[in-house]
Amino acid sequence: MGRYVIRRLLQVIPVLLGATFLIFSVVFALPGDPIASMAGDKRMPPHIVAELTERYHLDDPFLVQYWHYLSGLLQGDFGETFAGGGVSEIIAGKFQVSLNLALTALVMETVVGVGLGFYAALRRGRAQDTLVLAATLLLISVPTLVTGFVLQLLLGVELKRSTGIDFFPISGAFDGWRSYLLPGFVLAGTSIAYLTRLTRTTLAETLRADYVRTAVAKGLPRRRIVGRHALRNALIPVVTYLGADLGTLMGSAVITETIFNLPGLGQELFRSIYERQQPVVVGIVTLLVLVYVLANLVVDLLYAVLDPRIRYE
Amino acid sequence: MTGITGGTPSMLPAWGGGAVPRNEPLLAVEDLHVEFATRQGAVKAVNGVDYTLEAGETLAVLGESGSGKSVTAQAIMGILDTPPARVTRGRVLFRGTDLLGLSEENRARVRGRRIAMIFQDALSALNPVFTVGWQIGEMFRVHQGASRRDAERRAVELMDRVRIPGAARRLHDYPHQFSGGMRQRIMIAMAVALEPELLIADEPTTALDVTVQAQIMELLTEIQRESGMGMILITHDLGVVADAADKIAVMYGGRIVEHALVHDAYRAPAHPYTRGLLDSIPRIDRKGRELHAITGLPPNLLDMPPGCSFAPRCPYRQGDCAVEAPPLHRIGPTRGSACHYWREVLDGSHG
Ligand SMILES: Nc1ncnc2c1ncn2[C@@H]1O[C@H](COP(=O)(O)OP(=O)(O)OP(=O)(O)O)[C@@H](O)[C@H]1O
Ligand code: SF4
Ligand SMILES: [Mg+2]
């Protein structure tokens, strides 16, 4: 186990190097002159252009710029915007919002998706199973924009008006964890559907495995056969999906953030690309990659806990 | 979950497992029929199987792939997937009690404790994510409420008994860390943990190297002799049958086409299919001669022909064979053949 963990940790280094390099070169290659666009319609005085170019190392060769960026990153510094603010400060607060939102979505996805998948797998081919499958299909096919607005209207606005209680606050991130309930569910929507299907399929498959037949032949109670012998094996792909989904949830929440007025990374990324704030774009994408890589690391470690065949490779 | 004596006496006459009242055989399968519901229709996998087994006896079940050997065994064990499988007719009398009539709860009480089973592929039959010690010890923990330490201690004893070298050290190893032969020993240890009265071994050596096969068979027969349990040995290997089994049952198209004491059948088969099987064994005295493989295809279980299901492949076939299905003719006190012309086959007047 120890050797597996160390090897897996070492693998993170080249992945991060490669990913940051890729991000940096893509943003570097974006067309347009950031300094010219700062000035808008007016022409910028040459000495200011020269100063800004100097300050942001814009004249340096690509690799040197990348090196500046990387060494800053290692000290937790995401660089500066062209307006002079620290990127780290800008994205820190947004990151917190996005993380809260993504974690809320992840918890809902796990509880609802795994629960429903489990329920359907144990009733395969029966009416309840078909119903669950139909519901997931609906969830997948309705766009987030629609579920977002509909739920906001029904559970956010109407429910509050008819009962007088604000069960699901929908105005920004001011109500603590409760602000994230509804947007979290909306964001989790398609993931819930996919996870339900994944859980159902893997558990149903596992229930037909030879070792489950052995467990039956051993005369074990059904609860133990499903809850111990099948579940442990069925969880392996589910955990993988969940880990990969954390990064996706954080990076793809633009629509949900906008509907529910949550100041997260998605909105900020969208704005920065629009305004050609390359340092912010690079910063956010780097952060998302970091989350992604770390989540996958956790998944791989969990994997080793769940499956001894990996541990002893 | 109490011990072995936890059943309802009125439902299970010989539950105690001690003295056997009346002259009940250990196991009597009567007219067993099993069907699988598929898109193409009902697959008639088992079509009237009868056999009996006494305590301490070994019955070898032979027959080509798809003849229903495993399905019959799974029906006895009660581990068929239902649906798609369905037992449409018959009885499985275990010490006089029809297992098919028991509630699922009572049936689970027989499984593992009184009837155990081992499978062909021990790698897939063992759970990959639990240690072998945990999986063996589970029998004691779940069925007898043993403590973890007690269960482990007894698991080591069992692993010693099936001759796994360094048993105590290997208790916490996982199935994939063992060789094929060792894994099958672990399956055997798990199966005999609660000293069952009947052990069903479904091709226990097929997936193993030839040298290992012999060792596993030796271990199985040794345990069987020591414990006095009955054994159903499903196998393709006619070589091991002669040494290990007392009687044989030959299956074809989901039926028993011949049952006999081993040496009777080997000396002179009473069914053309048995004869074909025996002729296909390579023997030293026949070296260099061509093997008599049975030509033709197994019957279509979706659409069983009227008459004898072996007729299309049978060298003894006569006009009425394809019309009238042969009953299981009683040839002697221990022998039966489902062939109209068993006398001719027995005399060897043909091929
Ligand atoms: N789940 C299933 N669905 C449909 N048909 C099945 C199913 N399981 C078994 N069968 C049918 O039952 C028949 C008998 O299968 P069984 O496994 O008993 O054969 P077998 O004699 O054990 O063969 P082998 O020597 O290959 O193990 C097969 O021909 C197959 O068509
Ligand atoms: S009944 Fe006829 S076809 Fe069937 S095995 Fe006997 S001789 Fe062959
Ligand atoms: Mg089989």
XYZ file of C-alpha atoms and ligand atoms in Angstrom, chain B residues 36 38 43 45 63-72 84 120 203 236 301, ligand 1:
50
model
C -35.208 -20.550 -18.722
C -35.507 -16.128 -22.927
C -35.106 -23.030 -22.979
C -32.463 -27.000 -19.815
C -22.319 -35.194 -20.159
C -21.276 -32.741 -22.799
C -21.393 -28.977 -22.401
C -24.934 -27.660 -22.165
C -26.473 -30.959 -21.113
C -27.834 -29.448 -17.895
C -25.373 -30.690 -15.287
C -24.810 -27.317 -13.653
C -28.434 -26.257 -13.864
C -29.488 -29.449 -12.085
C -35.156 -16.301 -15.811
C -15.209 -24.557 -11.515
C -16.128 -29.324 -12.397
C -15.802 -33.952 -18.031
C -33.270 -26.925 -26.023
N -29.289 -17.974 -17.672
C -29.637 -18.799 -18.667
N -30.489 -18.376 -19.624
C -30.841 -19.186 -20.635
N -30.429 -20.457 -20.776
C -29.580 -20.932 -19.858
C -29.148 -20.135 -18.758
N -28.308 -20.880 -18.011
C -28.235 -22.083 -18.616
N -29.002 -22.127 -19.728
C -29.198 -23.257 -20.627
O -29.144 -24.439 -19.900
C -28.387 -25.407 -20.594
C -27.654 -26.265 -19.616
O -26.652 -25.475 -19.011
P -25.665 -26.074 -17.930
O -24.883 -24.938 -17.435
O -26.401 -26.889 -16.949
O -24.759 -27.027 -18.807
P -23.588 -27.947 -18.283
O -24.026 -29.334 -18.529
O -23.212 -27.578 -16.904
O -22.446 -27.584 -19.307
P -20.909 -27.298 -19.033
O -20.247 -28.611 -19.119
O -20.530 -26.411 -20.164
O -20.777 -26.658 -17.696
C -27.466 -24.648 -21.514
O -27.425 -25.275 -22.763
C -28.121 -23.313 -21.674
O -28.735 -23.228 -22.922
